[in-house]
Short mmCIF file of C-alpha atoms in Angstrom, two decimals:
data_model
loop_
_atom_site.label_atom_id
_atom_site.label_comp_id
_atom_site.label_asym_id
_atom_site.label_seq_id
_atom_site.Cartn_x
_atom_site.Cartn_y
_atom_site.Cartn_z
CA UNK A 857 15.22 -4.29 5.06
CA UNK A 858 12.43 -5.39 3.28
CA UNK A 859 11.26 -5.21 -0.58
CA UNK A 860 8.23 -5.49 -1.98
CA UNK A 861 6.34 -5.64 -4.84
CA UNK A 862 3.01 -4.18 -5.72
CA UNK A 863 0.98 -6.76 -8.38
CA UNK A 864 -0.11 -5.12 -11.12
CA UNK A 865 -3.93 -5.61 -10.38
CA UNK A 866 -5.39 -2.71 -13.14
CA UNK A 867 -6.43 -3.85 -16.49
CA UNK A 868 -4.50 -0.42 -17.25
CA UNK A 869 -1.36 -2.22 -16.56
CA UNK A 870 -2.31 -5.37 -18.77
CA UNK A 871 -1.64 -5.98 -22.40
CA UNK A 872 -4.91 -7.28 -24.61
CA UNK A 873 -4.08 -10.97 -24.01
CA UNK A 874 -2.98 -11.08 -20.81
CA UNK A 875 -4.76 -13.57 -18.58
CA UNK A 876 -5.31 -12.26 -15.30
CA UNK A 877 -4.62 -15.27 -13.72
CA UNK A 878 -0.89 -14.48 -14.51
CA UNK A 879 -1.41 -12.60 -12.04
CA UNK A 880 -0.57 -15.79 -9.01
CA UNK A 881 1.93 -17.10 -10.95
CA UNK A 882 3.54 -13.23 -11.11
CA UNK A 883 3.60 -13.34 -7.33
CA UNK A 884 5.05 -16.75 -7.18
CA UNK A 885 7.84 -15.35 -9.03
CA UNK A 886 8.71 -12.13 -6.69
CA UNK A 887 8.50 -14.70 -4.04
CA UNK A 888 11.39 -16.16 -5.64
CA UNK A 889 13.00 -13.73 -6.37
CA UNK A 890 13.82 -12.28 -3.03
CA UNK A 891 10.83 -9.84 -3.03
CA UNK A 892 9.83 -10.21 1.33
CA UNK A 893 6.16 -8.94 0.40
CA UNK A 894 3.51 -8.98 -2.31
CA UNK A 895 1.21 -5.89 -2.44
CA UNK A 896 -1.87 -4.59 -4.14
CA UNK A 897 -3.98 -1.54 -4.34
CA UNK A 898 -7.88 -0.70 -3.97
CA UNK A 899 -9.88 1.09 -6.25
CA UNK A 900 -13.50 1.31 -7.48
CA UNK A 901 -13.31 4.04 -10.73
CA UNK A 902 -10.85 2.17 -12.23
CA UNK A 903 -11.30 -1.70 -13.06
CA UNK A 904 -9.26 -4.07 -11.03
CA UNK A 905 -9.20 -7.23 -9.31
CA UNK A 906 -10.41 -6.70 -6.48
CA UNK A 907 -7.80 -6.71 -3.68
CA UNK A 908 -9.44 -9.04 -0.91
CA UNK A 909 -10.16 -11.45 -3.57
CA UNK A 910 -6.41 -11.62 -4.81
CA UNK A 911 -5.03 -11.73 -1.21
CA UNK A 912 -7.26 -14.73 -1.04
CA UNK A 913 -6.01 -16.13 -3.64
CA UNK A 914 -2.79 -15.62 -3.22
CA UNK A 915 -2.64 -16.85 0.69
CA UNK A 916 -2.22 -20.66 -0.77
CA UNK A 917 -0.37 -19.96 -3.64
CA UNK A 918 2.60 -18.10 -1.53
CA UNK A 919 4.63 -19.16 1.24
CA UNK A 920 6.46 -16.54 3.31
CA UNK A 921 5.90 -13.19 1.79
CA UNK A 922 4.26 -11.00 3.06
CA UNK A 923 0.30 -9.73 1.35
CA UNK A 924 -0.50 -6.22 1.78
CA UNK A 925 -2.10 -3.84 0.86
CA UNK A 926 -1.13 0.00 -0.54
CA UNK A 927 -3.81 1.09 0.50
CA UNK A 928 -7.04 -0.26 1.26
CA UNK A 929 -10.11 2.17 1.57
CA UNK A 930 -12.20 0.69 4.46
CA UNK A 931 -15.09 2.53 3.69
CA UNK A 932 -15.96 1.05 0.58
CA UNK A 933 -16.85 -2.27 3.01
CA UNK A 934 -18.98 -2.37 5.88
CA UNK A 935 -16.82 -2.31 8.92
CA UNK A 936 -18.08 -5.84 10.50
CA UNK A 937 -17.49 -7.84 6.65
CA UNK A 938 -14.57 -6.47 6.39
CA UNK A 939 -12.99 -7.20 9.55
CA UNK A 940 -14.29 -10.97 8.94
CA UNK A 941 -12.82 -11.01 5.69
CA UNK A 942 -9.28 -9.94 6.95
CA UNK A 943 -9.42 -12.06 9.21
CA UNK A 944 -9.83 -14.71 7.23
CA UNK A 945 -7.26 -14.06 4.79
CA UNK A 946 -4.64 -13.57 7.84
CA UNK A 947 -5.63 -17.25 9.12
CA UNK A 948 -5.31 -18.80 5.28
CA UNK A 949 -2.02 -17.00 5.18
CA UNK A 950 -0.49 -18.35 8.76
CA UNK A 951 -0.63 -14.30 9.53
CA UNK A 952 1.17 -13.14 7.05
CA UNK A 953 -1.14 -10.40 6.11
CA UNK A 954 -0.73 -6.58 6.71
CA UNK A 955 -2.59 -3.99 5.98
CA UNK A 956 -2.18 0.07 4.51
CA UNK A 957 -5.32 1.76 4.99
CA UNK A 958 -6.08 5.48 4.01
CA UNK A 959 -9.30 7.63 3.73
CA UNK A 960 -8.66 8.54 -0.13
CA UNK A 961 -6.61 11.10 -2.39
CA UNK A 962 -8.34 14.14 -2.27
CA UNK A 963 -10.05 15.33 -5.90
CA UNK A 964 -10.72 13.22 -8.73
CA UNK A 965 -8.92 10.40 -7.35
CA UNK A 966 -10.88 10.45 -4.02
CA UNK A 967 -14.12 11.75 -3.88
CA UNK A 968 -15.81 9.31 -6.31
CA UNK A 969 -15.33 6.07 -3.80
CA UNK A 970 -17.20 8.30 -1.41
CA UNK A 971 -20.36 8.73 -3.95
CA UNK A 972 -20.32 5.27 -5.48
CA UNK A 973 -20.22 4.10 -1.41
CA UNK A 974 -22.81 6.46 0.30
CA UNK A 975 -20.33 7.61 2.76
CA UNK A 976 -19.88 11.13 3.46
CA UNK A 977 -16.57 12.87 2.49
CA UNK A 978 -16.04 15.01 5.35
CA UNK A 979 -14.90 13.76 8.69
CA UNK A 980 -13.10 10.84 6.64
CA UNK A 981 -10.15 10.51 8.91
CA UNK A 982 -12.23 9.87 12.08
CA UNK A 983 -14.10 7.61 10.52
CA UNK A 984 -10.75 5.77 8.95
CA UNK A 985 -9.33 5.80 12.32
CA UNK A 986 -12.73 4.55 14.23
CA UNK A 987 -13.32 1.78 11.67
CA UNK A 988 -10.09 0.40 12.69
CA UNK A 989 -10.59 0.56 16.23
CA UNK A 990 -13.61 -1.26 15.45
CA UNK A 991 -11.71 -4.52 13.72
CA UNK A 992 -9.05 -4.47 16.69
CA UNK A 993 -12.18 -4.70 18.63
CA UNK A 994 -13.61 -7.07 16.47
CA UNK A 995 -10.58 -9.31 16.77
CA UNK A 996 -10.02 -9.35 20.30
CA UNK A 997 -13.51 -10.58 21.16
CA UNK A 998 -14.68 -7.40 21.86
CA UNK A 999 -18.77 -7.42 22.35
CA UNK A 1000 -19.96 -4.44 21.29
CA UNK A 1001 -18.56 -1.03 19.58
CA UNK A 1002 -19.52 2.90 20.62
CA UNK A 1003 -18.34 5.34 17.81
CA UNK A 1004 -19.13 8.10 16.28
CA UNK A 1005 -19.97 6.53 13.03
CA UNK A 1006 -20.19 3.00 14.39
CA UNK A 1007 -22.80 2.19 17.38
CA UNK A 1008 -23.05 -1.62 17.65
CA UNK A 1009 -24.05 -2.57 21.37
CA UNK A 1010 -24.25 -6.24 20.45
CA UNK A 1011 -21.04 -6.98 18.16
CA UNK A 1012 -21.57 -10.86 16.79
CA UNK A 1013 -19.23 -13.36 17.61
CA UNK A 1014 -16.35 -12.63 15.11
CA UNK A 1015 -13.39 -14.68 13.49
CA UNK A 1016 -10.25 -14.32 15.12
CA UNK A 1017 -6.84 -13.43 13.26
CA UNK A 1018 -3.33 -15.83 13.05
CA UNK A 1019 -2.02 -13.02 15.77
CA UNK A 1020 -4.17 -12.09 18.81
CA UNK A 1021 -4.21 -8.62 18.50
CA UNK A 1022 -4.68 -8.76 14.63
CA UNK A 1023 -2.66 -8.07 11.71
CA UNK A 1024 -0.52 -4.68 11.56
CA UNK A 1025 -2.01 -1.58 10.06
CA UNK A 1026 -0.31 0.82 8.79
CA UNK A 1027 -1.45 4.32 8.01
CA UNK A 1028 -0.68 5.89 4.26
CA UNK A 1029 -0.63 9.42 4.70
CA UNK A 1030 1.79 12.27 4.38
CA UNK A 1031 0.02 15.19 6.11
CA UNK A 1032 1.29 16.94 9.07
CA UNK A 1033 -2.16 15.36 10.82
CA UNK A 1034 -1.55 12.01 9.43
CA UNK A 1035 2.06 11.42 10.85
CA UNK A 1036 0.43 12.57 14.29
CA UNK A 1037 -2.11 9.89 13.99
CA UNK A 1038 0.16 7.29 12.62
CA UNK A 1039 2.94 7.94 15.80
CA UNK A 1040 -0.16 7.48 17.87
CA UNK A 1041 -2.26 4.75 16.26
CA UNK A 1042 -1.12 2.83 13.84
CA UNK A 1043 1.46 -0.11 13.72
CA UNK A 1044 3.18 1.53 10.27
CA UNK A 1045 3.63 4.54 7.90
CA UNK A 1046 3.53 3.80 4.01
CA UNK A 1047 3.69 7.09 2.42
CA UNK A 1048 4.92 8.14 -0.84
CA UNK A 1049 6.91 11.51 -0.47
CA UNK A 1050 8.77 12.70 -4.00
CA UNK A 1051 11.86 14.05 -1.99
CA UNK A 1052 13.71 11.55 0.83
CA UNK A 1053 14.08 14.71 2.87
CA UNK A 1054 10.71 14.96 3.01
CA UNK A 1055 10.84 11.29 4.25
CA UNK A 1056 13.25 11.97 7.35
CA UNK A 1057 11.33 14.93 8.42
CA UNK A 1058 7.68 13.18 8.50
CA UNK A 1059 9.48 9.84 9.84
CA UNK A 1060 10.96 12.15 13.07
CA UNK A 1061 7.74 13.56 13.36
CA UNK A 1062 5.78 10.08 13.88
CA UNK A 1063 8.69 9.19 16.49
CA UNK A 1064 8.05 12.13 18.16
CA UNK A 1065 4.33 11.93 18.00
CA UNK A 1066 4.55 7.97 19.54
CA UNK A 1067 6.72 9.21 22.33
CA UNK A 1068 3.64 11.68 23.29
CA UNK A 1069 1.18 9.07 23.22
CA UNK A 1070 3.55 6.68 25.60
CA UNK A 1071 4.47 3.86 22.92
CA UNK A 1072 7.81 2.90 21.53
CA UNK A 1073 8.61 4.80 18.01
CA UNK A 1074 10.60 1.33 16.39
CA UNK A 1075 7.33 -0.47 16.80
CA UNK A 1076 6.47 1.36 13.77
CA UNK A 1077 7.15 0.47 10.75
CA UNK A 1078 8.69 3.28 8.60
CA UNK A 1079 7.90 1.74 4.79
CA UNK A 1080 7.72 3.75 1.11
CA UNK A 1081 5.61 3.70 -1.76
CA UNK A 1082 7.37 4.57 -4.73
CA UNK A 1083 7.50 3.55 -8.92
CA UNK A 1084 10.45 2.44 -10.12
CA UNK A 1085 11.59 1.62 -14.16
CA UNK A 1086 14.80 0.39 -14.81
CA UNK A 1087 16.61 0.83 -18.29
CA UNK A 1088 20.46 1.94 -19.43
CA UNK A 1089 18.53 4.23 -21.25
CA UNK A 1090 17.76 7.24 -19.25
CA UNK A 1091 15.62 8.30 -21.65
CA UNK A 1092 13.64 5.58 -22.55
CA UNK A 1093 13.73 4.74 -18.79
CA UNK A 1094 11.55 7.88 -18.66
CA UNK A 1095 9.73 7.63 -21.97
CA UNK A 1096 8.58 4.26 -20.51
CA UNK A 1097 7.33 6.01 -17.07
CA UNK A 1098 5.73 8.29 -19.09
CA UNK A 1099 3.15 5.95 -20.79
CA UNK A 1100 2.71 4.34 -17.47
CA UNK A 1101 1.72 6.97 -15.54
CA UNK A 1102 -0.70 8.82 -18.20
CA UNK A 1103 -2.06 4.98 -18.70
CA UNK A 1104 -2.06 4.86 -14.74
CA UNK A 1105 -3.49 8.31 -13.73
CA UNK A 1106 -4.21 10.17 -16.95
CA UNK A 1107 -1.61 12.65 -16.48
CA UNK A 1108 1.71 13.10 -17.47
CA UNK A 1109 4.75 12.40 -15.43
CA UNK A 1110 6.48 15.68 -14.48
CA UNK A 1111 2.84 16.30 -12.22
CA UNK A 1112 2.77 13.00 -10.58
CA UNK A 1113 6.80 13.39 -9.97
CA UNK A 1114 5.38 16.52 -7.76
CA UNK A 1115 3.35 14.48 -5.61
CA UNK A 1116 4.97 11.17 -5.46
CA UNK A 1117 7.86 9.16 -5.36
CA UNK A 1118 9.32 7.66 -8.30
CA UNK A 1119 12.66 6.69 -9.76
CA UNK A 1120 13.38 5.85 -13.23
CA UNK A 1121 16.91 5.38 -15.21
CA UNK A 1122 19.78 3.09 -15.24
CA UNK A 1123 20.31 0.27 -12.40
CA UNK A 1124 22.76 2.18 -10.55
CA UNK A 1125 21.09 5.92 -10.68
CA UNK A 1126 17.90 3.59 -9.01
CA UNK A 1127 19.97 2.14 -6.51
CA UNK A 1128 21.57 5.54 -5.34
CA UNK A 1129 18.04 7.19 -5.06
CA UNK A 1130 16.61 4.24 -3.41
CA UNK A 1131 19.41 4.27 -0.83
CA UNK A 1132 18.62 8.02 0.17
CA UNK A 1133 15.36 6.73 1.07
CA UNK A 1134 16.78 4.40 3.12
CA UNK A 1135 19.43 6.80 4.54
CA UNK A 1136 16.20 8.95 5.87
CA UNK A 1137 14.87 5.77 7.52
CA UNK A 1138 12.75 3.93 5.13
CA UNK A 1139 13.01 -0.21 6.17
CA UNK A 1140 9.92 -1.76 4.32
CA UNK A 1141 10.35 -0.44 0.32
CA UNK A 1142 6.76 -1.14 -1.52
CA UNK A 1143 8.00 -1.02 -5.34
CA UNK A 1144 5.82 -0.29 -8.28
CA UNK A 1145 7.23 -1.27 -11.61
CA UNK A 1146 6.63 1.04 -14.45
CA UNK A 1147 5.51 -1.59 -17.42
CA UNK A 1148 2.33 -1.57 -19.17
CA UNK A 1149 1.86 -5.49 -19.69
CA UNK A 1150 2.40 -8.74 -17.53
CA UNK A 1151 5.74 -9.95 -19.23
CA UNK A 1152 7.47 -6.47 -18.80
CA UNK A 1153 6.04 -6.27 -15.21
CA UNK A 1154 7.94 -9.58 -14.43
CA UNK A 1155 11.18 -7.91 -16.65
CA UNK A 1156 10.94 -5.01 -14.27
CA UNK A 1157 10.78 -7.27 -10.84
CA UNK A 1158 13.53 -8.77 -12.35
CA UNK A 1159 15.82 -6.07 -12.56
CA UNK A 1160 14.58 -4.80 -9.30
CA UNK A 1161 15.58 -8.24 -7.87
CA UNK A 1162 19.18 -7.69 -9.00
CA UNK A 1163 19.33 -4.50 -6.42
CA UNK A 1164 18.29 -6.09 -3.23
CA UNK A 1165 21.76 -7.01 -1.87
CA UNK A 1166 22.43 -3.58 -2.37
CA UNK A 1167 19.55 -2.02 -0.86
CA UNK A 1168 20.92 -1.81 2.84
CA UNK A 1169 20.54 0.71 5.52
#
């Protein structure tokens, strides 16, 4: 098993006079606490430290956890930049960089990064799925690139990766399509499913989909996203989600709870849920606490900490 932590990277999760810069010294911490990989998200409508720049950072500031992210949108980058840029950050790191990538939420929380970047919205999963051809390319001294969206007959010498064959990419998605593509293309599956049911049946469907396209299905990794607050008080526990998530999305936390995972309440109610996660095949957990400033982030990674041993599939 492994469990990670997603940084708080949002000035939405910040207090007034937090320092940003908290934000190495934060990871530093879940290093030490047991946390096996230090995550962050990608956004452009909602200001945030941008996550390249804090994977950057963080590559000489950590040791052996892993930096991800959950998720990164390649098309806000040009394909070429980008691939430099993780490969750079996967050399500074000894190759301890992995990467989610998905083509955007649909709606509000979606469409936007396709105006503000001047890419079209439909055909988004090709394009998601061809842009990372295109880095694998990239990295294994490929010379030139014939896409769909990407036609480069004379690819530039390009910066190779720790690993030969790149860093892993996984695909976050939940769709029927998306498990398809993930069982045939992609080295991981970081979804974020509300019900661990829901989990098991996507999770068989990837296997099965691998199988089809002739590779092994454990070469996958099977990983969650899901928010987590831990209090005695199941209550406040809740109350406390609550103001995240309406501070996080704008909307209260009985509609998110529809559409993604997320456990809140006393130590061992978090464990237990957890665990059923697990039981449906879950082995990389990406965990998002639910606090609104740096101090109760690091409370919250804390008590998270305290459930590792019994995290176990």
């Amino acid at each position: 098993m492994d469990i990670g932590v997603l940084l708080p990277t949002g000035t939405a999760q910040w207090a007034k006079d937090d320092d940003p810069r908290d934000l190495i010294t934060l990871a530093r911490t879940a290093e030490h606490l047991g946390f096996t990989s230090l995550f962050v998200n990608d956004s452009l409508i909602t200001p945030r430290i941008e996550a390249l720049t804090l994977l950057a950072a963080l590559a000489p500031a950590t040791t052996t956890a892993t930096l991800g992210t959950g998720a990164l949108l390649p098309f806000l980058r040009r394909p070429v930049q980008a691939a430099q840029s993780l490969a750079s950050i996967d050399l500074l790191s000894g190759g301890r960089l992995t990467l989610a990538v998905g083509a955007g939420y649909p709606g509000r929380f979606g469409r936007p990064f396709y105006a503000l970047s001047e890419v079209p919205w439909p055909r988004r999963f090709a394009r998601l799925d061809e842009t990372v051809a295109l880095w694998r390319a990239l990295w294994q001294g490929a010379d030139s690139f014939h896409g769909e969206f990407h036609d480069v007959p004379d690819l530039p010498p390009a910066l190779r990766p720790h690993r030969p064959a790149g860093p892993p990419i996984w695909l976050a998605g939940t769709t029927p399509t998306a498990r398809t593509r993930t069982g045939r293309l992609y080295d991981g599956w970081l979804p974020y499913p509300p019900d661990p049911a829901d989990y098991a049946t996507g999770l068989h469907d990837i296997h099965r989909a691998a199988t089809d396209a002739g590779r092994t299905p454990e070469a996958i990794t099977p990983a969650l996203f899901v928010t987590v607050r831990i209090d005695e008080n199941p209550d406040y526990a809740q109350r406390a989600t609550d103001d995240y998530v309406r501070a996080t999305y704008g909307m209260p936390l009985p509609e998110l709870a529809k559409i993604q995972a997320v456990v809140a309440g006393p130590a061992e109610q978090v464990t237990e849920r957890l665990n059923q996660y697990v039981t449906a095949g879950a082995r990389h957990l990406v965990i998002r606490p639910a606090a609104l400033d740096l101090p109760a982030q690091r409370e919250q990674m804390e008590r998270v900490a305290a459930l590792i041993p019994d995290l176990r599939p």
